[in-house]
XYZ file of C-alpha atoms in Angstrom:
341
model
C -32.243 -30.094 16.092
C -30.659 -28.777 13.442
C -28.137 -27.132 14.230
C -27.620 -23.299 11.560
C -24.529 -22.781 13.666
C -22.462 -23.223 10.202
C -21.472 -24.728 6.579
C -19.337 -27.552 7.126
C -21.329 -29.672 9.736
C -22.221 -31.845 6.991
C -19.670 -33.665 5.220
C -18.845 -33.575 1.402
C -21.164 -33.271 -1.862
C -22.040 -36.711 -2.800
C -20.581 -36.205 -6.433
C -16.877 -35.523 -5.037
C -17.019 -39.024 -2.217
C -17.769 -40.949 -5.508
C -14.756 -39.695 -7.503
C -12.690 -39.445 -4.298
C -13.171 -43.657 -3.833
C -13.861 -44.225 -8.234
C -9.592 -42.510 -9.028
C -8.934 -44.254 -4.967
C -6.246 -46.604 -6.627
C -5.000 -45.320 -9.856
C -1.770 -44.161 -8.935
C -0.291 -40.229 -9.205
C 2.220 -38.592 -8.393
C 2.411 -36.370 -4.979
C 2.473 -32.927 -4.011
C -0.044 -31.732 -5.858
C 1.362 -32.725 -9.707
C -1.432 -35.561 -10.287
C -3.104 -35.457 -13.098
C -6.816 -33.839 -10.880
C -4.361 -31.499 -9.574
C -2.956 -29.987 -12.762
C -7.023 -30.670 -14.524
C -8.280 -28.751 -12.027
C -6.315 -25.836 -12.166
C -6.104 -25.278 -16.000
C -9.849 -25.001 -15.489
C -9.056 -22.330 -13.433
C -7.282 -20.527 -15.393
C -9.915 -20.570 -17.883
C -12.953 -19.332 -15.602
C -11.054 -16.531 -14.456
C -9.598 -15.516 -17.429
C -5.783 -15.441 -16.193
C -3.944 -18.462 -18.359
C -0.432 -18.165 -15.808
C -2.028 -17.392 -12.187
C -0.300 -19.434 -10.007
C -2.389 -21.895 -8.301
C -2.319 -23.818 -4.823
C -4.618 -26.100 -2.454
C -4.389 -26.135 0.747
C -6.057 -28.143 3.217
C -7.604 -24.762 5.528
C -9.136 -20.240 5.913
C -6.531 -20.369 8.353
C -3.811 -22.030 7.050
C -3.865 -20.141 3.281
C -4.943 -17.012 5.572
C -1.631 -17.736 7.345
C 0.692 -19.450 4.003
C -0.237 -16.311 2.080
C -0.104 -13.401 3.979
C 3.487 -14.152 5.883
C 5.064 -15.566 2.626
C 4.402 -11.637 1.381
C 5.252 -9.377 4.730
C 8.830 -8.601 5.998
C 9.388 -8.450 9.396
C 8.603 -4.435 9.779
C 5.151 -4.961 7.142
C 1.857 -4.977 8.127
C -2.079 -5.383 7.118
C -4.686 -4.038 7.690
C -8.201 -5.584 7.898
C -11.688 -4.437 8.989
C -11.470 -5.730 13.206
C -14.601 -8.680 11.889
C -12.240 -9.495 9.453
C -11.676 -13.284 10.388
C -7.515 -13.478 10.679
C -8.096 -10.787 13.114
C -10.981 -11.726 15.051
C -11.333 -15.823 14.684
C -7.758 -17.013 14.252
C -6.012 -17.454 17.232
C -3.707 -14.384 16.695
C -2.025 -16.360 13.828
C -0.422 -13.568 12.135
C 1.249 -11.961 14.822
C 2.430 -15.099 16.191
C 4.522 -14.449 13.111
C 5.568 -11.170 13.694
C 3.342 -9.264 11.531
C 0.897 -6.590 13.061
C -2.970 -6.745 12.382
C -4.074 -3.227 11.517
C -7.570 -2.942 12.314
C -10.520 -0.620 10.991
C -14.259 -0.187 12.439
C -16.795 -0.688 9.437
C -20.246 -1.398 10.580
C -20.571 -2.371 6.589
C -17.433 -5.663 7.235
C -16.408 -3.514 3.681
C -13.325 -1.326 3.861
C -13.332 1.124 1.487
C -11.033 3.821 0.220
C -11.308 6.570 2.445
C -10.727 4.099 5.253
C -7.381 2.606 4.361
C -6.006 6.565 3.341
C -6.936 7.264 6.991
C -5.641 4.259 7.933
C -2.117 4.645 6.927
C -1.994 8.797 8.010
C -1.893 7.621 10.818
C 1.308 4.639 10.236
C 3.226 7.273 9.318
C 5.875 7.515 11.283
C 8.359 6.339 9.169
C 10.443 4.277 11.014
C 9.043 3.990 14.318
C 5.471 2.453 13.314
C 4.859 -0.572 11.628
C 4.507 0.382 7.684
C 1.508 -1.426 5.889
C 1.564 -3.408 2.928
C -1.483 -5.575 2.520
C -5.082 -5.265 2.512
C -7.077 -7.933 3.825
C -10.175 -8.443 2.992
C -13.093 -10.515 2.063
C -15.614 -11.756 0.464
C -19.051 -12.250 1.375
C -17.722 -10.397 4.521
C -17.938 -12.319 8.034
C -21.331 -10.697 8.760
C -22.714 -11.350 5.299
C -22.022 -8.453 3.155
C -20.668 -8.002 -0.135
C -18.310 -6.164 -2.606
C -19.560 -4.521 -5.115
C -17.408 -3.783 -8.448
C -17.372 -0.498 -8.373
C -16.636 -1.154 -3.953
C -13.455 -3.733 -5.227
C -11.891 -2.027 -8.726
C -11.528 1.890 -6.294
C -9.942 -0.340 -4.305
C -8.200 -1.209 -6.472
C -7.258 1.571 -8.059
C -6.210 3.233 -3.940
C -3.960 -0.576 -3.343
C -1.953 0.467 -6.898
C -1.607 4.443 -5.826
C -0.500 3.798 -2.442
C 1.445 0.360 -2.967
C -0.321 -1.922 -1.009
C -1.317 -5.788 -1.804
C -5.254 -6.591 -1.798
C -5.750 -10.231 -1.192
C -9.261 -11.436 -0.818
C -10.394 -13.998 1.569
C -13.168 -16.263 -0.473
C -13.985 -18.603 2.168
C -17.485 -18.047 1.464
C -16.266 -15.966 -2.126
C -19.036 -18.301 -4.366
C -21.936 -17.330 -1.809
C -20.570 -14.082 -2.583
C -20.851 -14.422 -6.609
C -24.718 -16.582 -6.058
C -25.878 -12.668 -4.351
C -28.872 -11.784 -6.157
C -27.515 -8.778 -5.936
C -23.947 -9.434 -7.138
C -22.102 -7.888 -9.983
C -19.118 -9.313 -9.476
C -17.008 -12.289 -11.456
C -14.833 -14.329 -10.600
C -12.912 -13.069 -14.448
C -13.627 -9.672 -11.775
C -11.737 -10.976 -8.603
C -8.788 -11.958 -10.625
C -8.155 -9.220 -12.551
C -8.917 -5.896 -9.332
C -6.898 -8.369 -6.144
C -3.770 -9.228 -6.722
C -4.004 -12.715 -4.765
C -7.463 -14.445 -3.756
C -8.716 -17.987 -2.971
C -11.126 -19.795 -3.709
C -12.844 -21.611 -0.414
C -14.328 -25.415 -0.883
C -14.517 -26.005 2.915
C -17.264 -24.499 3.509
C -18.914 -24.986 0.354
C -19.637 -28.828 -0.273
C -15.848 -29.915 -0.333
C -14.524 -32.253 2.823
C -12.075 -29.977 3.190
C -9.503 -27.960 0.979
C -9.283 -24.204 -0.472
C -8.163 -22.620 -4.111
C -4.628 -20.448 -3.325
C -4.617 -17.629 -6.503
C -2.362 -15.851 -7.031
C -3.244 -12.544 -10.303
C -0.429 -11.737 -10.006
C 2.248 -14.377 -10.866
C 5.503 -13.273 -9.302
C 4.388 -13.410 -5.912
C 3.225 -16.977 -5.947
C 6.629 -17.426 -7.963
C 8.059 -19.501 -4.962
C 5.428 -19.815 -2.482
C 5.360 -23.640 -2.966
C 8.578 -23.379 -0.259
C 7.019 -21.499 1.753
C 3.599 -24.134 1.497
C 6.465 -27.169 2.006
C 8.255 -25.238 4.761
C 4.984 -24.527 6.599
C 3.760 -28.231 6.311
C 0.734 -27.030 4.578
C 2.049 -29.367 1.278
C 0.217 -32.052 1.223
C 2.426 -35.520 -0.347
C -1.555 -37.396 -1.522
C -2.178 -33.676 -2.987
C -4.702 -35.274 -5.230
C -7.802 -35.096 -2.935
C -8.235 -31.864 -3.004
C -7.340 -31.197 -6.179
C -10.255 -34.141 -7.383
C -12.492 -31.718 -5.389
C -11.775 -29.268 -6.668
C -11.828 -30.651 -10.045
C -15.569 -32.096 -9.681
C -16.470 -28.888 -7.956
C -15.936 -26.933 -10.890
C -16.296 -29.121 -14.154
C -19.912 -28.154 -14.521
C -19.879 -25.817 -12.017
C -21.371 -27.358 -9.266
C -19.984 -24.975 -6.827
C -21.439 -22.308 -7.709
C -24.907 -24.504 -8.396
C -24.579 -24.959 -4.204
C -23.282 -21.648 -3.135
C -26.653 -20.491 -4.980
C -28.770 -23.577 -3.286
C -27.484 -21.999 -0.011
C -28.252 -18.420 -0.589
C -31.757 -19.101 -1.837
C -32.477 -21.601 1.916
C -31.544 -17.881 3.539
C -33.342 -15.746 1.372
C -36.269 -16.842 2.327
C -35.313 -17.696 6.316
C -35.042 -13.725 5.874
C -38.406 -13.025 3.981
C -39.872 -14.790 6.756
C -38.531 -12.254 9.355
C -39.373 -9.237 7.311
C -42.867 -10.146 6.500
C -43.248 -10.729 11.176
C -41.171 -7.471 11.347
C -38.524 -8.193 12.493
C -35.490 -5.828 10.946
C -31.407 -7.291 11.202
C -28.016 -6.239 11.940
C -26.480 -5.742 8.648
C -28.474 -5.938 5.082
C -27.195 -9.757 3.965
C -28.324 -11.416 0.436
C -26.246 -14.224 1.206
C -26.224 -17.857 3.793
C -25.142 -15.221 6.443
C -28.297 -13.736 8.625
C -28.199 -11.652 11.713
C -32.053 -10.970 12.576
C -32.647 -9.216 15.515
C -35.145 -10.984 17.744
C -36.764 -10.473 21.284
C -34.996 -13.092 23.645
C -38.992 -14.861 24.441
C -38.642 -15.059 20.575
C -35.070 -16.776 20.980
C -35.144 -19.045 23.327
C -38.370 -20.834 21.341
C -36.713 -20.990 18.179
C -34.553 -22.555 20.816
C -36.118 -25.626 21.335
C -35.218 -27.122 18.348
C -32.807 -24.961 16.126
C -29.388 -24.709 17.323
C -27.417 -21.144 15.655
C -25.285 -18.720 17.664
C -26.956 -15.065 19.613
C -24.481 -12.768 17.900
C -24.724 -10.136 19.603
C -26.391 -8.037 22.973
C -29.077 -4.847 21.567
C -30.502 -4.808 24.686
C -31.820 -6.077 27.769
C -33.828 -7.782 25.930
C -33.070 -8.007 22.055
C -30.085 -10.098 20.550
C -28.738 -10.379 17.288
C -28.246 -14.079 15.913
C -26.163 -15.556 13.383
C -27.887 -18.463 11.054
C -25.724 -19.851 8.584
C -26.953 -21.914 5.463
C -25.680 -24.874 3.522
C -25.288 -25.828 0.849
C -27.087 -29.629 1.901
C -29.443 -27.236 4.018
C -33.082 -29.696 3.197
C -35.915 -27.594 1.609
C -38.283 -29.424 4.333
C -35.751 -27.911 7.182
C -36.620 -24.289 5.750
C -39.875 -24.370 5.241
C -40.326 -26.076 8.394
C -38.522 -22.774 10.158
C -40.504 -20.486 8.495
C -43.476 -22.090 9.725
C -42.400 -21.484 12.990
C -40.866 -18.105 12.152
C -44.328 -16.928 11.160
C -45.596 -19.030 14.770
C -43.638 -16.665 16.494
């Protein structure tokens, strides 16, 4: 049985494993001051065209979101998120556990807009009796596979600037968003139109790891203290630095995301050809096709996936995720099985 449940079921790209072995006995400084981490950070600064950006490597997405958001908010401040946002839906209340409310917004696309932000600010305007919205949290790609356009991101950035809000982008699947066929954003654009964001390695070829980038350098000036205090500063920081160095020195990161997207869209085309519709319009590696229950049962004999949402008594939306390592022959077989439904 092949699993389409997530994009981190495999270990790591072979280039990363080879690099870890090759450098294994070369002594390096600890806590992210090793040569590999420093070189990886410089490559990332060049790619985002921000020579002064503050960059830190962490091990996972929830750890990253918790460390970042808790470091930026005062005790009475809150974060605005789509209801589908990872910090609200999938992180066990991590943000609330450290005393910050997550104000959720219903949005069918999984994306926030200036209108939604401004409406939220009006709802939380009764100072000092309600929490103060201070940070806007978005994901690209979103948790339901959609992506932000440059026009949407610049408008959201302008709204945040006008209202004194910080804009933070969760990039757990940023590579897949940037390599989507209808994407018009670059890494440099992401850096320009957010205050900070992170590049996810865990879901795109790394063993583990996320790269937090403070476009607003001042916001990250003392983030190293935060990492140490929260147990997120690895003594063997080289393990993370080597992975990001290998992912970005020859754009392997983007090649792997492109492969995942390509595999997903071949599957999507097969569903469309059969006349099936989708819960969301996704051009990334996450698909949400709506199928009859008997068709779902037939596919479940060979493939593992999540039944994401019940549509009615006879239909449900699935969540299918392809990865950087999804084999082309598996996708071909899956397409054939879809055609036989």
